[in-house]
Amino acid sequence: MPGLELIGQEERKEVMDVMETGVLMRYGFDNERKGVFKVRQFEEEFSRYCGAGYALGVTSGSAALKIALTALDVGPGDEVLVPAFTFLATWEAVLEVGAIPVMTDIDETLNMDPADMERKISPSTKAVIPVHMCGSAARIARIVEVARSHNIRVLEDNAQGCGGSFQGKKLGTFGDMGIFSFDYYKTMTTGEGGMVITNSETLYHRADEYHDHGHDHNPKVSRAMEGRSILGFNFRMNELQGALGLAQVRKLDFMISEQKKNKAAIKAMLSSLKGIKFRELPDPEGDTATFLAFNLPDEGTAEKFQQALSAGGVDTVCYKKNAWHYAMNWEHFLAQSTANSKKFPFTNPMNNRTVQYNRRDIPQADDLLGRTLVMGINIRMPEERLATIRQAIEKAADVL
Ligand SMILES: *Cc1c(COP(=O)(O)O)cnc(C)c1O
């Protein structure tokens, strides 16, 4: 839980700039706002940080996914490849635009397996959403290569990997579009919030218009007179979120470097233990180090090790048992319990086939997630906390 650990003076100052003008909305009120444009400034600094041409602040990471899929013209009749291991929002966003998610397996990176992704492509596949789970990169270069060769669009869900990179290039900039979440659990936070990035002017304009009822944001006319060419909705980020985002993005490199130190220390404690294997990182340099993931030889041993760590005051997550991050556990999804009583889009006649969701189609996810344990890494891990972890690990080693 990094960003929330550092809410302080800098955030207060940026928020107070907004409170002094009283203008909480990002658009309009040009006289009253006295030159304060926090969301716009946040977008500028964030896009520069990522090395992306355009950034659009929005209300959440979930909204960002829906906006990006809409900008990419993903809709009814389309299929979208998504990993079995991700937060539910990745899948929900696909359903929100009327498309059907197709489940892909993961590999030792705990992210989408490019080989399985290629196998799951059908004539209806319009896009793929690789997710950079738990702070580190998927095999993104290979995924983009496969997608390009099949004429499939790439949307990177980088909600959990903000600030991460692969071979020196920031995550979120490999695909056609990338999204981020700034909810309260994420690497940097604005309480709730999200961002869409892209290098395409066309995709940026489609996203920008859709997220604000179609407004074309023509600077030459007043907001009331702005034009529109597509229908949209309201996913606008407000100025208080923009202010928080500005303060937080300036701390992002510091957060990551502190987490890296703490993660390295804990990794060293585990590295001599028999049977423990660390998650494969396609580029350790680009890791954001928000989580440490390691696996054990089998589920039984993983469970015993987890219980022993817990007894020593150290909590880990086994995602195979987690209600929100593993597709096989989403009983409401598997039952097609959509909020609409017609079960749209599952029942859409534009769908070319009925997509199935079977455990046997994701053998690696089912195996790996059952014997992998994930530990959260904080920015602030004082010596006494690290000592507790060291003792818990030494004690837990007895079960191996
Ligand atoms: C958190 C998260 C989201 C959704 O972001 P919100 O801001 O909470 O809506 C999407 N994808 C992944 C992988 C996430 O972890």
Coordinates of C-alpha atoms and ligand atoms in Angstrom, one line a residue:
M1 CA 0.0 0.0 0.0
P2 CA 2.4 2.6 -1.1
G3 CA 0.8 5.9 -2.2
L4 CA -1.5 6.2 0.8
E5 CA 1.6 6.0 3.1
L6 CA 2.8 9.3 1.8
I7 CA -0.2 11.5 1.9
G8 CA 1.3 14.6 3.4
Q9 CA 2.3 18.3 3.0
E10 CA 2.7 18.2 -0.8
E11 CA -0.8 16.7 -1.3
R12 CA -2.3 19.3 1.1
K13 CA -0.6 22.2 -0.7
E14 CA -1.9 21.1 -4.2
V15 CA -5.4 20.5 -2.8
M16 CA -5.4 23.9 -1.1
D17 CA -4.6 25.6 -4.4
V18 CA -7.9 24.3 -5.6
M19 CA -9.8 25.2 -2.4
E20 CA -8.6 28.7 -2.6
T21 CA -10.3 29.2 -6.0
G22 CA -13.3 27.1 -5.1
V23 CA -13.4 25.7 -8.7
L24 CA -13.7 21.9 -8.3
M25 CA -14.4 21.2 -12.0
R26 CA -11.7 20.8 -14.6
Y27 CA -13.6 22.6 -17.4
G28 CA -15.0 26.1 -17.6
F29 CA -15.0 28.8 -14.9
D30 CA -12.0 30.5 -16.6
N31 CA -12.3 33.8 -14.6
E32 CA -12.9 32.2 -11.2
R33 CA -10.1 29.5 -11.5
K34 CA -7.2 32.0 -11.6
G35 CA -5.1 29.9 -13.8
V36 CA -5.4 26.7 -11.7
F37 CA -5.9 23.6 -13.9
K38 CA -4.8 20.7 -11.7
V39 CA -6.2 17.9 -13.8
R40 CA -4.7 19.3 -17.0
Q41 CA -1.4 19.8 -15.3
F42 CA -1.5 16.2 -13.8
E43 CA -2.2 14.8 -17.3
E44 CA 0.8 16.8 -18.7
E45 CA 3.2 15.6 -15.9
F46 CA 1.9 12.0 -16.1
S47 CA 2.2 11.7 -19.9
R48 CA 5.7 13.1 -19.7
Y49 CA 6.6 10.7 -16.9
C50 CA 5.3 7.8 -19.0
G51 CA 6.7 9.0 -22.3
A52 CA 3.2 9.0 -23.8
G53 CA 1.9 11.5 -26.3
Y54 CA -1.5 12.0 -24.5
A55 CA -3.0 11.4 -21.1
L56 CA -6.6 11.7 -20.0
G57 CA -7.6 11.8 -16.3
V58 CA -10.8 9.9 -15.5
T59 CA -12.9 8.8 -12.5
S60 CA -11.4 5.3 -12.0
G61 CA -9.3 2.6 -13.5
S62 CA -12.5 0.7 -14.3
A63 CA -13.8 3.8 -16.2
A64 CA -10.5 4.1 -17.9
L65 CA -10.8 0.5 -19.3
K66 CA -14.3 1.2 -20.5
I67 CA -13.3 4.5 -22.1
A68 CA -10.2 2.9 -23.8
L69 CA -12.2 0.0 -25.2
T70 CA -14.8 2.4 -26.5
A71 CA -12.1 4.6 -28.1
L72 CA -10.7 1.4 -29.8
D73 CA -14.3 0.7 -31.1
V74 CA -14.6 -2.6 -29.2
G75 CA -18.3 -3.5 -28.9
P76 CA -21.1 -6.0 -29.4
G77 CA -20.0 -9.1 -31.4
D78 CA -16.3 -8.6 -30.5
E79 CA -14.2 -10.9 -28.4
V80 CA -11.4 -9.6 -26.1
L81 CA -8.6 -11.7 -24.7
V82 CA -8.1 -11.3 -21.0
P83 CA -6.0 -13.2 -18.5
A84 CA -7.6 -15.6 -15.9
F85 CA -5.6 -13.8 -13.2
T86 CA -6.5 -10.1 -12.9
F87 CA -8.9 -7.9 -10.9
L88 CA -12.5 -8.5 -12.0
A89 CA -12.7 -5.0 -13.5
T90 CA -10.7 -6.0 -16.5
W91 CA -13.4 -8.5 -17.5
E92 CA -16.3 -6.2 -16.4
A93 CA -15.1 -3.5 -18.7
V94 CA -15.3 -5.9 -21.7
L95 CA -18.9 -6.7 -20.8
E96 CA -19.6 -3.0 -20.2
V97 CA -18.9 -2.3 -23.9
G98 CA -21.0 -5.3 -25.0
A99 CA -18.1 -7.5 -25.9
I100 CA -17.3 -11.0 -24.7
P101 CA -14.1 -11.8 -22.6
V102 CA -12.1 -14.8 -23.7
M103 CA -10.0 -16.3 -21.0
T104 CA -6.2 -16.8 -21.5
D105 CA -3.7 -18.6 -19.3
I106 CA -0.8 -17.1 -17.4
D107 CA 2.8 -18.3 -17.2
E108 CA 5.6 -18.0 -14.6
T109 CA 5.4 -14.2 -14.8
L110 CA 1.9 -14.6 -13.4
N111 CA 0.8 -12.5 -16.4
M112 CA -0.7 -13.5 -19.8
D113 CA 1.0 -16.3 -21.6
P114 CA 1.7 -15.1 -25.1
A115 CA 1.6 -18.6 -26.5
D116 CA -1.8 -19.3 -25.0
M117 CA -3.0 -15.9 -26.1
E118 CA -2.2 -16.8 -29.7
R119 CA -4.1 -20.1 -29.3
K120 CA -7.2 -18.3 -28.1
I121 CA -7.5 -15.9 -31.0
S122 CA -10.7 -16.4 -33.0
P123 CA -12.1 -14.6 -36.1
S124 CA -14.1 -12.4 -33.6
T125 CA -11.0 -11.3 -31.5
K126 CA -10.8 -7.5 -31.7
A127 CA -8.5 -6.7 -28.8
V128 CA -6.3 -8.1 -26.1
I129 CA -5.8 -6.7 -22.6
P130 CA -2.5 -7.8 -21.1
V131 CA -2.5 -7.0 -17.4
H132 CA 0.7 -6.1 -15.5
M133 CA -0.4 -7.8 -12.3
C134 CA 1.1 -7.2 -8.9
G135 CA 3.5 -4.5 -10.0
S136 CA 5.5 -6.1 -12.8
A137 CA 5.5 -6.5 -16.5
A138 CA 3.8 -9.1 -18.7
R139 CA 5.8 -10.4 -21.7
I140 CA 4.6 -7.2 -23.3
A141 CA 6.9 -7.0 -26.3
R142 CA 5.9 -10.6 -27.4
I143 CA 2.2 -10.0 -26.7
V144 CA 2.2 -6.8 -28.9
E145 CA 4.1 -8.7 -31.6
V146 CA 1.5 -11.5 -31.7
A147 CA -1.4 -9.0 -31.6
R148 CA 0.0 -7.0 -34.5
S149 CA 0.5 -10.1 -36.6
H150 CA -3.2 -10.9 -36.2
N151 CA -4.4 -7.3 -36.5
I152 CA -5.6 -7.2 -32.9
R153 CA -5.6 -4.0 -30.8
V154 CA -3.7 -3.9 -27.5
L155 CA -4.9 -2.2 -24.3
E156 CA -2.5 -2.5 -21.4
D157 CA -4.2 -2.7 -18.0
N158 CA -1.5 -1.2 -15.9
A159 CA -3.6 -0.5 -12.9
Q160 CA -1.1 -2.3 -10.7
G161 CA 2.1 -1.5 -12.4
C162 CA 2.2 2.3 -12.4
G163 CA 5.8 3.5 -12.9
G164 CA 7.0 0.1 -14.0
S165 CA 8.9 -0.4 -17.2
F166 CA 10.2 -3.1 -19.6
Q167 CA 13.6 -2.6 -21.2
G168 CA 13.5 1.1 -20.3
K169 CA 10.1 1.8 -21.8
K170 CA 7.3 2.6 -19.4
L171 CA 4.4 0.1 -19.1
G172 CA 1.2 1.3 -20.7
T173 CA 3.1 2.7 -23.7
F174 CA 3.6 -0.6 -25.6
G175 CA 0.0 -1.1 -26.8
D176 CA -2.5 1.2 -28.6
M177 CA -3.6 2.5 -25.3
G178 CA -2.8 2.0 -21.6
I179 CA -4.8 2.5 -18.4
F180 CA -4.0 3.2 -14.8
S181 CA -5.9 3.2 -11.5
F182 CA -5.4 5.6 -8.6
D183 CA -7.8 4.0 -6.2
Y184 CA -6.8 3.9 -2.6
Y185 CA -4.9 0.5 -2.8
K186 CA -2.8 1.4 -5.8
T187 CA 0.8 2.5 -6.2
M188 CA -0.1 6.1 -6.3
T189 CA -3.5 7.3 -5.3
T190 CA -6.0 10.1 -5.7
G191 CA -8.6 8.3 -3.5
E192 CA -10.4 7.2 -6.6
G193 CA -9.3 8.0 -10.1
G194 CA -7.7 6.7 -13.3
M195 CA -5.8 7.6 -16.4
V196 CA -5.9 6.6 -20.1
I197 CA -2.7 7.1 -22.1
T198 CA -2.0 6.7 -25.8
N199 CA 0.3 8.0 -28.6
S200 CA -2.5 8.2 -31.1
E201 CA -4.1 11.6 -31.5
T202 CA -7.3 10.0 -32.9
L203 CA -7.7 7.5 -30.0
Y204 CA -7.0 10.3 -27.6
H205 CA -9.8 12.5 -29.1
R206 CA -12.3 9.6 -29.1
A207 CA -11.5 8.9 -25.4
D208 CA -11.6 12.6 -24.5
E209 CA -15.0 13.1 -26.2
Y210 CA -16.6 9.9 -24.9
H211 CA -15.6 10.6 -21.3
D212 CA -17.4 14.0 -21.3
H213 CA -20.8 13.5 -23.2
G214 CA -19.1 14.0 -26.6
H215 CA -17.7 17.5 -25.9
D216 CA -15.0 18.2 -28.4
H217 CA -13.3 20.6 -26.0
N218 CA -12.8 23.2 -28.7
P219 CA -10.8 26.0 -26.9
K220 CA -12.2 28.7 -29.2
V221 CA -15.8 28.5 -27.9
S222 CA -17.5 28.4 -24.5
R223 CA -18.3 25.0 -23.0
A224 CA -22.0 25.5 -23.8
M225 CA -21.3 25.9 -27.5
E226 CA -18.8 23.0 -27.9
G227 CA -19.5 20.6 -30.7
R228 CA -19.8 16.8 -30.7
S229 CA -19.7 13.9 -33.1
I230 CA -20.2 10.9 -30.8
L231 CA -22.4 10.2 -27.8
G232 CA -20.6 9.7 -24.5
F233 CA -21.0 9.8 -20.8
N234 CA -19.5 11.4 -17.7
F235 CA -16.2 10.0 -16.4
R236 CA -14.5 13.4 -15.7
M237 CA -11.8 13.6 -13.1
N238 CA -12.3 16.5 -10.7
E239 CA -9.7 19.1 -9.6
L240 CA -9.2 17.7 -6.1
Q241 CA -8.2 14.4 -7.7
G242 CA -5.9 16.2 -10.1
A243 CA -4.3 18.0 -7.2
L244 CA -3.6 14.8 -5.4
G245 CA -2.3 13.1 -8.5
L246 CA 0.2 15.9 -9.1
A247 CA 1.7 15.5 -5.7
Q248 CA 1.7 11.7 -5.9
V249 CA 3.2 11.4 -9.4
R250 CA 6.2 13.5 -8.2
K251 CA 6.7 10.9 -5.4
L252 CA 6.4 7.9 -7.6
D253 CA 10.1 7.2 -8.3
F254 CA 10.8 7.5 -4.6
M255 CA 8.0 5.1 -3.7
I256 CA 9.4 2.5 -6.2
S257 CA 13.0 2.9 -5.0
E258 CA 12.1 2.4 -1.4
Q259 CA 9.9 -0.6 -2.2
K260 CA 12.7 -2.1 -4.2
K261 CA 15.1 -1.9 -1.2
N262 CA 12.5 -3.6 1.1
K263 CA 11.6 -6.2 -1.5
A264 CA 15.3 -7.1 -2.0
A265 CA 15.8 -7.4 1.8
I266 CA 12.8 -9.9 2.1
K267 CA 13.8 -11.7 -1.0
A268 CA 17.3 -12.3 0.5
M269 CA 15.6 -13.9 3.6
L270 CA 13.7 -16.4 1.4
S271 CA 16.3 -17.2 -1.2
S272 CA 18.2 -19.9 0.8
L273 CA 15.0 -21.8 1.5
K274 CA 14.5 -25.2 -0.1
G275 CA 11.8 -25.4 -2.7
I276 CA 11.0 -21.7 -3.0
K277 CA 11.0 -20.2 -6.5
F278 CA 10.5 -16.5 -7.2
R279 CA 8.1 -15.2 -9.8
E280 CA 9.7 -14.7 -13.1
L281 CA 10.2 -11.0 -13.9
P282 CA 10.7 -10.2 -17.6
D283 CA 12.8 -7.2 -16.6
P284 CA 13.7 -7.0 -12.9
E285 CA 15.0 -3.4 -13.4
G286 CA 11.5 -2.3 -14.3
D287 CA 9.7 -3.9 -11.4
T288 CA 7.7 -1.5 -9.2
A289 CA 8.3 -3.9 -6.2
T290 CA 4.8 -3.4 -4.8
F291 CA 4.6 -7.2 -4.3
L292 CA 6.9 -10.1 -3.8
A293 CA 5.5 -13.4 -5.2
F294 CA 7.1 -16.8 -4.8
N295 CA 5.9 -20.3 -5.3
L296 CA 6.3 -23.6 -3.5
P297 CA 6.4 -27.2 -5.0
D298 CA 2.7 -27.9 -4.3
E299 CA -0.5 -26.5 -2.9
G300 CA -0.3 -28.3 0.4
T301 CA 3.2 -27.0 1.2
A302 CA 2.1 -23.5 0.1
E303 CA -0.8 -23.6 2.5
K304 CA 1.4 -24.8 5.4
F305 CA 4.0 -22.2 4.7
Q306 CA 1.3 -19.5 4.5
Q307 CA -0.2 -20.6 7.9
A308 CA 3.3 -20.6 9.5
L309 CA 4.1 -17.1 8.2
S310 CA 0.7 -15.9 9.4
A311 CA 1.3 -17.3 12.9
G312 CA 4.5 -15.2 12.8
G313 CA 2.6 -12.0 12.0
V314 CA 3.2 -12.0 8.2
D315 CA 0.2 -12.1 5.8
T316 CA 0.4 -13.4 2.3
V317 CA -2.3 -14.0 -0.4
C318 CA -2.9 -17.2 -2.3
Y319 CA -4.8 -15.9 -5.3
K320 CA -6.4 -19.2 -6.2
K321 CA -8.5 -18.7 -3.0
N322 CA -9.1 -15.0 -3.6
A323 CA -12.7 -14.0 -4.5
W324 CA -11.8 -11.0 -6.8
H325 CA -8.7 -11.9 -8.8
Y326 CA -9.2 -15.3 -10.3
A327 CA -11.8 -16.0 -13.0
M328 CA -12.6 -19.5 -11.7
N329 CA -13.8 -18.0 -8.4
W330 CA -16.3 -15.5 -10.0
E331 CA -19.5 -17.5 -9.5
H332 CA -21.6 -14.5 -10.5
F333 CA -19.7 -14.1 -13.8
L334 CA -19.8 -17.8 -14.5
A335 CA -23.6 -17.7 -13.9
Q336 CA -23.9 -14.7 -16.3
S337 CA -25.5 -12.7 -13.5
T338 CA -25.4 -9.4 -15.4
A339 CA -27.2 -6.4 -13.8
N340 CA -29.5 -6.4 -16.7
S341 CA -32.1 -9.2 -16.6
K342 CA -31.6 -10.0 -20.3
K343 CA -28.0 -11.3 -19.7
F344 CA -26.6 -9.0 -22.3
P345 CA -24.0 -9.3 -23.8
F346 CA -23.9 -13.1 -23.3
T347 CA -27.2 -13.5 -25.1
N348 CA -26.4 -11.0 -27.9
P349 CA -27.3 -12.6 -31.4
M350 CA -24.3 -10.7 -32.8
N351 CA -21.9 -13.1 -30.9
N352 CA -20.5 -15.6 -33.4
R353 CA -20.2 -18.4 -30.8
T354 CA -20.7 -19.2 -27.2
V355 CA -17.5 -18.8 -25.3
Q356 CA -16.8 -21.3 -22.5
Y357 CA -14.9 -20.8 -19.2
N358 CA -13.3 -24.0 -18.1
R359 CA -10.5 -24.6 -15.6
R360 CA -8.9 -27.1 -18.1
D361 CA -8.3 -24.2 -20.5
I362 CA -6.0 -22.5 -18.0
P363 CA -3.9 -25.3 -16.5
Q364 CA -0.9 -23.1 -15.7
A365 CA -3.0 -20.5 -13.8
D366 CA -4.8 -23.2 -11.8
D367 CA -1.4 -24.8 -10.9
L368 CA 0.7 -21.7 -10.3
L369 CA -1.9 -19.6 -8.4
G370 CA -2.5 -22.5 -6.0
R371 CA 1.1 -22.7 -4.9
T372 CA 2.1 -19.1 -5.2
L373 CA 2.1 -16.7 -2.2
V374 CA 2.1 -13.0 -2.6
M375 CA 3.4 -10.5 0.0
G376 CA 2.6 -6.8 -0.1
I377 CA 5.7 -4.5 0.1
N378 CA 5.4 -1.2 1.8
I379 CA 7.4 2.0 1.3
R380 CA 8.0 2.2 5.0
M381 CA 9.3 -1.0 6.5
P382 CA 11.3 -0.1 9.6
E383 CA 14.0 -2.5 10.9
E384 CA 11.6 -4.0 13.5
R385 CA 9.1 -5.0 10.8
L386 CA 11.8 -6.6 8.7
A387 CA 13.0 -8.4 11.9
T388 CA 9.5 -9.8 12.4
I389 CA 9.4 -11.0 8.8
R390 CA 12.8 -12.6 9.2
Q391 CA 11.8 -14.5 12.3
A392 CA 8.5 -15.6 10.7
I393 CA 10.4 -16.9 7.6
E394 CA 12.9 -18.7 9.7
K395 CA 10.1 -20.4 11.7
A396 CA 8.1 -21.2 8.7
A397 CA 11.1 -22.9 7.0
D398 CA 10.4 -25.8 9.4
V399 CA 7.4 -26.9 7.2
L400 CA 9.4 -27.2 4.0
Ligands
LIG1 C1 -7.7 -1.8 -9.4 C2 -7.7 -2.4 -10.8 C3 -8.6 -2.0 -11.8 C4 -9.7 -1.0 -11.5 O1 -9.3 0.2 -11.0 P1 -10.3 1.1 -10.1 O2 -9.7 2.4 -10.1 O3 -10.4 0.4 -8.8 O4 -11.6 1.1 -10.8 C5 -8.5 -2.6 -13.0 N1 -7.6 -3.5 -13.3 C6 -6.7 -4.0 -12.3 C7 -5.7 -5.0 -12.7 C8 -6.8 -3.4 -11.0 O5 -6.0 -3.9 -10.1

